[in-house]
Short mmCIF file of C-alpha atoms in Angstrom, two decimals:
data_model
loop_
_atom_site.label_atom_id
_atom_site.label_comp_id
_atom_site.label_asym_id
_atom_site.label_seq_id
_atom_site.Cartn_x
_atom_site.Cartn_y
_atom_site.Cartn_z
CA MET A 356 -81.19 155.64 -111.36
CA ALA A 357 -83.22 158.68 -112.03
CA SER A 358 -81.39 160.94 -109.73
CA GLN A 359 -77.79 159.91 -110.93
CA ILE A 360 -76.46 162.97 -112.66
CA GLU A 361 -74.18 161.68 -115.18
CA PRO A 362 -71.46 164.25 -115.27
CA ILE A 363 -71.32 164.02 -111.49
CA GLN A 364 -71.14 160.30 -111.74
CA ARG A 365 -68.28 160.66 -114.38
CA MET A 366 -66.28 162.97 -112.11
CA ALA A 367 -66.62 160.48 -109.17
CA ALA A 368 -65.56 157.58 -111.33
CA GLN A 369 -62.50 159.37 -112.25
CA LEU A 370 -61.81 160.39 -108.68
CA ALA A 371 -62.26 156.97 -107.37
CA ARG A 372 -59.01 155.73 -109.50
CA LEU A 373 -56.87 157.82 -107.22
CA PRO A 374 -55.39 155.83 -104.35
CA GLY A 375 -56.96 155.71 -101.09
CA ILE A 376 -60.30 157.50 -102.43
CA GLY A 377 -63.14 154.82 -102.62
CA GLN A 378 -66.44 155.23 -104.06
CA LYS A 379 -68.35 156.83 -101.49
CA THR A 380 -65.45 159.29 -100.90
CA ALA A 381 -65.46 159.96 -104.65
CA GLN A 382 -69.03 160.64 -104.84
CA ARG A 383 -68.74 162.92 -101.90
CA LEU A 384 -65.87 164.95 -103.28
CA ALA A 385 -67.71 165.26 -106.70
CA TYR A 386 -70.79 166.73 -105.03
CA PHE A 387 -68.44 169.24 -103.42
CA ILE A 388 -66.85 170.01 -106.44
CA VAL A 389 -70.01 170.70 -108.44
CA SER A 390 -70.94 172.97 -105.70
CA LEU A 391 -67.92 175.18 -105.84
CA PRO A 392 -67.75 178.36 -107.97
CA GLU A 393 -66.59 177.78 -111.61
CA ASP A 394 -63.33 179.51 -111.00
CA GLN A 395 -62.22 177.54 -108.10
CA VAL A 396 -63.10 174.33 -109.94
CA HIS A 397 -61.15 175.71 -113.13
CA GLU A 398 -58.11 176.43 -110.81
CA LEU A 399 -58.37 172.76 -109.57
CA ALA A 400 -58.55 171.02 -112.94
CA ALA A 401 -55.87 173.45 -114.25
CA ALA A 402 -53.40 172.62 -111.45
CA ILE A 403 -53.88 169.01 -112.09
CA TRP A 404 -53.51 169.12 -115.87
CA GLN A 405 -50.86 171.82 -116.30
CA GLY A 406 -48.91 170.09 -113.04
CA ARG A 407 -48.98 167.02 -114.89
CA LYS A 408 -47.85 168.64 -118.15
CA ALA A 409 -45.09 170.60 -116.50
CA VAL A 410 -43.48 167.81 -114.71
CA ARG A 411 -40.91 165.13 -116.24
CA TYR A 412 -38.19 162.92 -115.12
CA CYS A 413 -34.72 164.25 -114.50
CA ALA A 414 -32.48 163.05 -117.30
CA VAL A 415 -29.76 162.01 -114.73
CA CYS A 416 -31.46 160.65 -111.65
CA GLY A 417 -35.27 160.11 -112.73
CA ASN A 418 -36.47 162.52 -109.94
CA PHE A 419 -39.57 164.60 -111.04
CA THR A 420 -38.44 168.01 -112.45
CA GLU A 421 -39.59 170.94 -114.58
CA ASN A 422 -36.43 170.92 -116.36
CA GLU A 423 -34.04 168.70 -118.24
CA ARG A 424 -32.34 168.02 -115.01
CA CYS A 425 -33.63 168.16 -111.19
CA SER A 426 -32.65 170.98 -109.02
CA ILE A 427 -30.50 168.39 -106.89
CA CYS A 428 -28.47 167.35 -109.90
CA GLU A 429 -28.11 170.87 -111.04
CA ASN A 430 -26.66 171.68 -107.57
CA ASP A 431 -22.79 171.25 -107.86
CA GLU A 432 -22.59 171.10 -104.06
CA ARG A 433 -24.69 167.80 -103.94
CA HIS A 434 -22.10 166.05 -105.87
CA ASN A 435 -20.26 165.14 -102.75
CA GLY A 436 -19.71 161.32 -103.91
CA GLN A 437 -22.71 159.99 -102.05
CA LEU A 438 -25.40 158.57 -104.16
CA CYS A 439 -28.81 157.52 -102.55
CA VAL A 440 -30.84 154.87 -104.43
CA VAL A 441 -34.81 155.07 -103.82
CA ARG A 442 -37.67 153.38 -105.45
CA ASP A 443 -39.56 156.67 -106.65
CA PRO A 444 -39.67 160.43 -106.57
CA ARG A 445 -41.71 160.51 -103.35
CA ASP A 446 -38.96 158.90 -101.52
CA VAL A 447 -36.63 161.80 -102.53
CA ALA A 448 -39.07 164.35 -101.28
CA ALA A 449 -39.39 162.30 -98.07
CA LEU A 450 -35.45 162.20 -97.72
CA GLU A 451 -35.12 165.83 -98.68
CA ARG A 452 -37.46 166.83 -95.91
CA MET A 453 -35.02 165.62 -93.44
CA GLN A 454 -32.57 168.61 -94.80
CA ASP A 455 -29.52 166.12 -93.70
CA TYR A 456 -28.53 164.32 -96.72
CA ARG A 457 -26.16 166.57 -98.95
CA GLY A 458 -25.51 163.93 -101.75
CA VAL A 459 -27.53 163.02 -104.99
CA TYR A 460 -30.25 160.46 -105.72
CA HIS A 461 -30.95 157.76 -108.25
CA VAL A 462 -34.59 156.80 -108.65
CA LEU A 463 -35.21 153.24 -109.71
CA GLY A 464 -38.70 153.68 -110.75
CA GLY A 465 -39.90 150.69 -108.84
CA THR A 466 -38.64 147.67 -107.04
CA LEU A 467 -37.97 144.16 -108.17
CA SER A 468 -41.18 142.01 -108.12
CA PRO A 469 -41.19 138.79 -109.85
CA MET A 470 -44.80 138.28 -108.94
CA ASN A 471 -45.84 141.41 -110.87
CA GLY A 472 -43.13 140.66 -113.91
CA ILE A 473 -40.88 143.59 -112.73
CA GLY A 474 -37.36 142.43 -113.46
CA PRO A 475 -34.17 144.47 -113.48
CA GLU A 476 -34.63 145.52 -116.77
CA ASP A 477 -37.72 147.41 -115.74
CA LEU A 478 -35.78 149.50 -113.35
CA ARG A 479 -33.36 152.20 -113.90
CA ILE A 480 -30.50 149.77 -113.02
CA ARG A 481 -28.83 150.08 -116.25
CA GLU A 482 -28.64 153.88 -115.72
CA LEU A 483 -27.37 153.62 -112.22
CA LEU A 484 -24.27 151.47 -113.56
CA SER A 485 -23.38 154.09 -116.19
CA ARG A 486 -23.46 156.88 -113.46
CA LEU A 487 -21.07 154.79 -111.37
CA SER A 488 -18.66 154.65 -114.17
CA THR A 489 -18.98 158.28 -115.10
CA GLU A 490 -19.56 160.02 -112.14
CA ASP A 491 -17.21 160.45 -109.10
CA ILE A 492 -19.25 158.09 -106.69
CA THR A 493 -17.45 156.95 -103.44
CA GLU A 494 -20.56 155.59 -101.68
CA VAL A 495 -23.91 154.31 -102.60
CA ILE A 496 -26.57 154.13 -100.10
CA LEU A 497 -29.67 151.65 -100.64
CA ALA A 498 -32.70 153.46 -99.35
CA THR A 499 -35.27 151.22 -100.65
CA ASN A 500 -38.19 150.32 -98.47
CA PRO A 501 -37.57 147.95 -95.62
CA ASP A 502 -40.17 145.32 -97.20
CA ILE A 503 -39.77 142.14 -99.01
CA GLU A 504 -39.24 143.77 -102.42
CA GLY A 505 -37.35 146.83 -101.28
CA GLU A 506 -34.89 144.35 -99.48
CA ALA A 507 -34.67 142.09 -102.61
CA THR A 508 -33.92 144.97 -104.82
CA ALA A 509 -31.13 146.45 -102.36
CA THR A 510 -29.63 142.90 -102.42
CA TYR A 511 -29.78 142.76 -106.04
CA ILE A 512 -28.19 145.99 -106.59
CA ALA A 513 -25.54 145.59 -103.80
CA ARG A 514 -24.28 142.28 -105.58
CA LEU A 515 -24.08 143.90 -108.89
CA ILE A 516 -22.31 147.10 -107.86
CA LYS A 517 -19.76 145.71 -105.13
CA PRO A 518 -17.52 144.27 -107.49
CA LEU A 519 -17.03 147.59 -108.98
CA GLY A 520 -15.13 148.50 -105.93
CA VAL A 521 -17.74 151.12 -104.65
CA LYS A 522 -18.70 151.30 -100.85
CA VAL A 523 -22.35 150.18 -100.62
CA THR A 524 -24.50 150.82 -97.73
CA ARG A 525 -27.94 150.13 -96.57
CA ILE A 526 -30.18 152.22 -94.49
CA ALA A 527 -30.64 151.12 -90.93
CA HIS A 528 -33.66 149.05 -89.69
CA GLY A 529 -34.84 149.53 -86.22
CA VAL A 530 -37.73 150.82 -84.12
CA PRO A 531 -38.90 154.30 -85.30
CA VAL A 532 -38.28 157.24 -83.14
CA GLY A 533 -41.32 158.08 -80.92
CA SER A 534 -42.77 154.61 -81.29
CA ASP A 535 -43.51 151.99 -78.72
CA LEU A 536 -41.52 148.66 -78.46
CA GLU A 537 -44.70 147.03 -77.49
CA TYR A 538 -46.13 147.57 -80.83
CA ALA A 539 -43.02 147.03 -82.93
CA ASP A 540 -42.93 143.67 -84.78
CA GLU A 541 -40.45 140.64 -84.21
CA VAL A 542 -38.57 141.39 -87.35
CA THR A 543 -38.08 145.07 -86.53
CA LEU A 544 -37.21 144.24 -83.03
CA ALA A 545 -34.60 141.64 -84.20
CA LYS A 546 -33.20 144.15 -86.71
CA ALA A 547 -33.11 146.93 -84.11
CA LEU A 548 -31.24 144.45 -81.81
CA GLU A 549 -28.84 143.45 -84.42
CA GLY A 550 -28.12 146.95 -85.30
CA ARG A 551 -27.52 148.01 -81.62
CA ARG A 552 -24.70 150.65 -80.97
CA GLU A 553 -22.43 151.28 -77.92
CA VAL A 554 -23.64 154.57 -76.31
CA MET B 1060 -36.85 173.65 -100.24
CA ALA B 1061 -34.48 172.56 -103.18
CA SER B 1062 -36.61 169.21 -103.96
CA GLN B 1063 -39.87 170.92 -103.92
CA ILE B 1064 -41.16 170.76 -107.47
CA GLU B 1065 -43.47 173.79 -107.97
CA PRO B 1066 -46.16 172.21 -110.22
CA ILE B 1067 -46.46 169.41 -107.94
CA GLN B 1068 -46.93 171.65 -104.95
CA ARG B 1069 -49.41 173.70 -106.68
CA MET B 1070 -51.35 170.65 -107.56
CA ALA B 1071 -51.31 169.41 -103.94
CA ALA B 1072 -52.38 172.82 -102.46
CA GLN B 1073 -55.46 172.62 -104.88
CA LEU B 1074 -56.25 168.99 -103.80
CA ALA B 1075 -55.76 169.94 -100.12
CA ARG B 1076 -58.83 172.57 -100.49
CA LEU B 1077 -61.10 169.37 -100.85
CA PRO B 1078 -62.87 168.20 -97.64
CA GLY B 1079 -61.32 165.33 -96.06
CA ILE B 1080 -57.79 165.73 -97.61
CA GLY B 1081 -55.18 166.89 -95.64
CA GLN B 1082 -51.67 168.05 -96.69
CA LYS B 1083 -50.01 164.77 -96.50
CA THR B 1084 -52.90 163.01 -98.69
CA ALA B 1085 -52.78 165.82 -101.19
CA GLN B 1086 -49.03 165.53 -101.49
CA ARG B 1087 -49.26 161.72 -101.91
CA LEU B 1088 -52.12 162.14 -104.53
CA ALA B 1089 -50.24 164.83 -106.54
CA TYR B 1090 -47.21 162.65 -106.67
CA PHE B 1091 -49.46 159.79 -107.77
CA ILE B 1092 -51.16 162.04 -110.55
CA VAL B 1093 -47.80 163.33 -111.92
CA SER B 1094 -46.50 159.60 -112.39
CA LEU B 1095 -49.76 158.80 -114.31
CA PRO B 1096 -49.93 158.79 -118.19
CA GLU B 1097 -50.93 162.10 -119.86
CA ASP B 1098 -54.26 160.99 -121.23
CA GLN B 1099 -55.33 159.65 -117.72
CA VAL B 1100 -54.69 162.90 -116.22
CA HIS B 1101 -56.44 164.79 -118.99
CA GLU B 1102 -59.46 162.60 -118.47
CA LEU B 1103 -59.36 163.35 -114.73
CA ALA B 1104 -59.03 167.16 -115.08
CA ALA B 1105 -61.59 167.15 -117.82
CA ALA B 1106 -64.18 165.29 -115.82
CA ILE B 1107 -63.69 167.65 -112.94
CA TRP B 1108 -63.90 170.72 -115.25
CA GLN B 1109 -66.57 169.72 -117.76
CA GLY B 1110 -68.44 168.16 -114.86
CA ARG B 1111 -68.75 171.48 -113.08
CA LYS B 1112 -69.77 173.29 -116.26
CA ALA B 1113 -72.32 170.74 -117.28
CA VAL B 1114 -74.16 170.85 -113.85
CA ARG B 1115 -76.25 173.55 -112.70
CA TYR B 1116 -79.41 173.95 -110.20
CA CYS B 1117 -82.83 172.45 -111.20
CA ALA B 1118 -85.11 175.70 -111.67
CA VAL B 1119 -87.74 173.89 -109.65
CA CYS B 1120 -86.39 172.12 -106.73
CA GLY B 1121 -82.77 173.22 -106.52
CA ASN B 1122 -81.23 169.86 -107.20
CA PHE B 1123 -78.18 169.27 -109.42
CA THR B 1124 -79.22 168.66 -113.02
CA GLU B 1125 -77.74 168.88 -116.58
CA ASN B 1126 -80.96 170.54 -117.78
CA GLU B 1127 -83.41 173.55 -116.75
CA ARG B 1128 -85.05 170.98 -114.38
CA CYS B 1129 -83.97 167.76 -113.01
CA SER B 1130 -85.13 164.42 -114.07
CA ILE B 1131 -87.17 163.92 -110.79
CA CYS B 1132 -89.18 167.28 -111.34
CA GLU B 1133 -89.49 166.29 -114.75
CA ASN B 1134 -90.93 162.80 -114.24
CA ASP B 1135 -94.92 163.35 -113.85
CA GLU B 1136 -95.17 160.35 -111.83
CA ARG B 1137 -93.18 161.95 -109.11
CA HIS B 1138 -95.75 164.52 -108.59
CA ASN B 1139 -97.73 162.71 -106.06
CA GLY B 1140 -98.40 165.30 -103.62
CA GLN B 1141 -95.24 164.69 -101.46
CA LEU B 1142 -92.38 167.09 -101.13
CA CYS B 1143 -89.21 166.33 -99.21
CA VAL B 1144 -87.40 169.22 -97.97
CA VAL B 1145 -83.50 168.51 -97.67
CA ARG B 1146 -80.57 170.67 -97.31
CA ASP B 1147 -78.50 169.80 -100.34
CA PRO B 1148 -78.38 167.89 -103.56
CA ARG B 1149 -76.30 165.03 -101.70
CA ASP B 1150 -79.24 164.34 -99.57
CA VAL B 1151 -81.61 163.95 -102.46
CA ALA B 1152 -78.83 161.24 -103.91
CA ALA B 1153 -78.97 159.49 -100.38
CA LEU B 1154 -82.80 159.37 -100.36
CA GLU B 1155 -83.05 158.23 -103.95
CA ARG B 1156 -80.56 155.47 -103.33
CA MET B 1157 -83.43 154.00 -101.05
CA GLN B 1158 -85.53 153.56 -104.12
CA ASP B 1159 -88.57 153.88 -101.90
CA TYR B 1160 -89.76 157.50 -101.93
CA ARG B 1161 -91.90 158.41 -104.98
CA GLY B 1162 -92.55 162.13 -104.36
CA VAL B 1163 -90.64 165.17 -105.49
CA TYR B 1164 -87.86 167.30 -103.52
CA HIS B 1165 -87.17 170.90 -102.43
CA VAL B 1166 -83.41 171.60 -101.75
CA LEU B 1167 -82.88 174.45 -99.28
CA GLY B 1168 -79.20 174.98 -100.20
CA GLY B 1169 -78.20 174.86 -96.62
CA THR B 1170 -79.51 175.25 -92.94
CA LEU B 1171 -80.25 177.93 -90.63
CA SER B 1172 -77.02 178.84 -88.86
CA PRO B 1173 -77.07 182.25 -87.10
CA MET B 1174 -73.56 181.72 -85.78
CA ASN B 1175 -72.43 181.68 -89.50
CA GLY B 1176 -74.94 184.53 -90.36
CA ILE B 1177 -77.11 182.14 -92.48
CA GLY B 1178 -80.54 183.33 -92.10
CA PRO B 1179 -84.02 182.34 -93.84
CA GLU B 1180 -83.46 184.65 -96.86
CA ASP B 1181 -80.09 182.66 -97.76
CA LEU B 1182 -82.11 179.22 -98.04
CA ARG B 1183 -84.43 178.31 -100.72
CA ILE B 1184 -87.58 178.99 -98.40
CA ARG B 1185 -89.17 181.60 -100.33
CA GLU B 1186 -89.08 179.37 -103.34
CA LEU B 1187 -90.78 176.53 -100.99
CA LEU B 1188 -93.54 178.76 -100.05
CA SER B 1189 -94.00 179.74 -103.79
CA ARG B 1190 -94.23 175.90 -104.92
CA LEU B 1191 -96.75 175.18 -102.16
CA SER B 1192 -99.12 177.92 -103.38
CA THR B 1193 -98.78 176.78 -107.03
CA GLU B 1194 -98.25 172.90 -107.01
CA ASP B 1195 -100.63 170.39 -105.64
CA ILE B 1196 -98.76 169.47 -102.57
CA THR B 1197 -100.46 167.51 -99.69
CA GLU B 1198 -97.40 166.69 -97.47
CA VAL B 1199 -94.30 168.21 -96.79
CA ILE B 1200 -91.58 166.07 -95.39
CA LEU B 1201 -88.73 167.83 -93.39
CA ALA B 1202 -85.85 165.69 -94.03
CA THR B 1203 -83.11 168.02 -92.77
CA ASN B 1204 -80.14 166.37 -90.70
CA PRO B 1205 -80.98 165.36 -87.24
CA ASP B 1206 -78.52 167.77 -85.77
CA ILE B 1207 -79.12 171.39 -84.00
CA GLU B 1208 -78.98 173.29 -87.56
CA GLY B 1209 -81.09 170.72 -89.00
CA GLU B 1210 -83.62 170.62 -86.27
CA ALA B 1211 -83.91 174.59 -85.88
CA THR B 1212 -84.53 174.71 -89.72
CA ALA B 1213 -87.05 172.11 -89.73
CA THR B 1214 -88.86 173.84 -86.88
CA TYR B 1215 -88.65 177.12 -88.84
CA ILE B 1216 -90.15 175.66 -91.78
CA ALA B 1217 -92.84 173.82 -89.94
CA ARG B 1218 -94.05 176.87 -88.13
CA LEU B 1219 -94.11 178.91 -91.38
CA ILE B 1220 -96.16 176.38 -93.41
CA LYS B 1221 -98.39 175.01 -91.05
CA PRO B 1222 -100.69 177.90 -91.17
CA LEU B 1223 -101.28 177.15 -95.02
CA GLY B 1224 -102.87 174.00 -94.08
CA VAL B 1225 -100.58 171.53 -95.46
CA LYS B 1226 -99.65 168.30 -93.60
CA VAL B 1227 -96.10 168.72 -92.39
CA THR B 1228 -93.82 165.80 -91.17
CA ARG B 1229 -90.41 165.15 -89.90
CA ILE B 1230 -88.32 162.14 -90.44
CA ALA B 1231 -87.99 159.72 -87.46
CA HIS B 1232 -85.13 160.05 -85.32
CA GLY B 1233 -83.88 156.78 -83.61
CA VAL B 1234 -81.22 154.21 -83.45
CA PRO B 1235 -79.83 153.30 -86.79
CA VAL B 1236 -80.49 149.97 -88.27
CA GLY B 1237 -77.62 147.59 -87.79
CA SER B 1238 -76.02 149.70 -84.95
CA ASP B 1239 -75.57 148.69 -81.47
CA LEU B 1240 -77.66 150.19 -78.43
CA GLU B 1241 -74.50 150.43 -76.48
CA TYR B 1242 -72.95 153.15 -78.75
CA ALA B 1243 -76.04 155.03 -79.29
CA ASP B 1244 -76.00 158.53 -77.47
CA GLU B 1245 -78.60 159.49 -74.92
CA VAL B 1246 -80.48 162.09 -77.22
CA THR B 1247 -80.74 159.34 -80.11
CA LEU B 1248 -81.94 156.77 -77.31
CA ALA B 1249 -84.40 159.15 -75.84
CA LYS B 1250 -85.77 159.93 -79.48
CA ALA B 1251 -85.91 156.07 -80.10
CA LEU B 1252 -87.93 155.56 -77.02
CA GLU B 1253 -90.33 158.48 -77.70
CA GLY B 1254 -90.91 157.47 -81.16
CA ARG B 1255 -91.72 153.61 -80.31
CA ARG B 1256 -94.40 151.97 -82.06
CA GLU B 1257 -96.59 148.93 -81.09
CA VAL B 1258 -95.47 145.79 -82.96
#
């Protein structure tokens, strides 16, 4: 079309590859970005590119870090014997926001998904086993998502490491705090009942 | 916080400056971008920065273009005497999608907004008057948004250019096609009635 300005279309096409950003939003963002002062756009592009270049995976736990090891693994106080297994670095950030957990993490880099051809060898499970044999771990907390793939991954890892004599726990399922029972699904309600505690 | 990785936070902060992208979405996008292969992130950052650098304002109409004049102004067939006044380049793109309008455009670069200190001298109104005196324009179509500022701007321009003897029209207000009368607001309904036509 006559009015389609190619650099804007190219920008919109790139933005539309981001999760949750559709064609229309990408178009709107591209027009907005093009109307910004050059220095602001440079800051944005530089933050994206330099951010990507600065970040790598922690050699120990697989979390994002700027250094060889992430700040959690580097912190001696965090090595309290607890190791929390999560799917990806975003989950580490979520758990850290809680400011309650004081152990270390192990990032799997995904969850088992036979449908998508993701098997145990595609996750950082070998690295987990190696850590259990070298580090002083007393409890492995399986904090993968409470969905089918997360459950399957947790079950798989639990079976694998229980024989090693380490305590293996799974995060609790139940109704989220602040939510409404009426809107909870049956499986969640069943889990909430099953996991009930005396008050 | 220990787990906050600075380059990711910087990226998220930049993304959060974009319209419609809140802190949480920006955070999610930043984590996603950091996990992408380097070449993909480079493509994204380059499309943003090079896109901004490649695009400037058409010297005639104020639309975005890669060249001195935009492709619409360059197209002799589009100079049919009709000139459509819009707020910004995005509106040009919206009207062009219709593939129906065959005249040229004039982009104001905003709308009158005394509250925000935007007066006639901040818009490309002087350029509009200059075009009316040099180009062969028979009809000016005021296509600013049907909101308070858009209406005020249209009214202001209409008063200014009617004395020049040029035909001035305003796009029709009414109920959007495919919408439901039940959900239309009173002002829109009143405008729709007022603008009714014999069938």
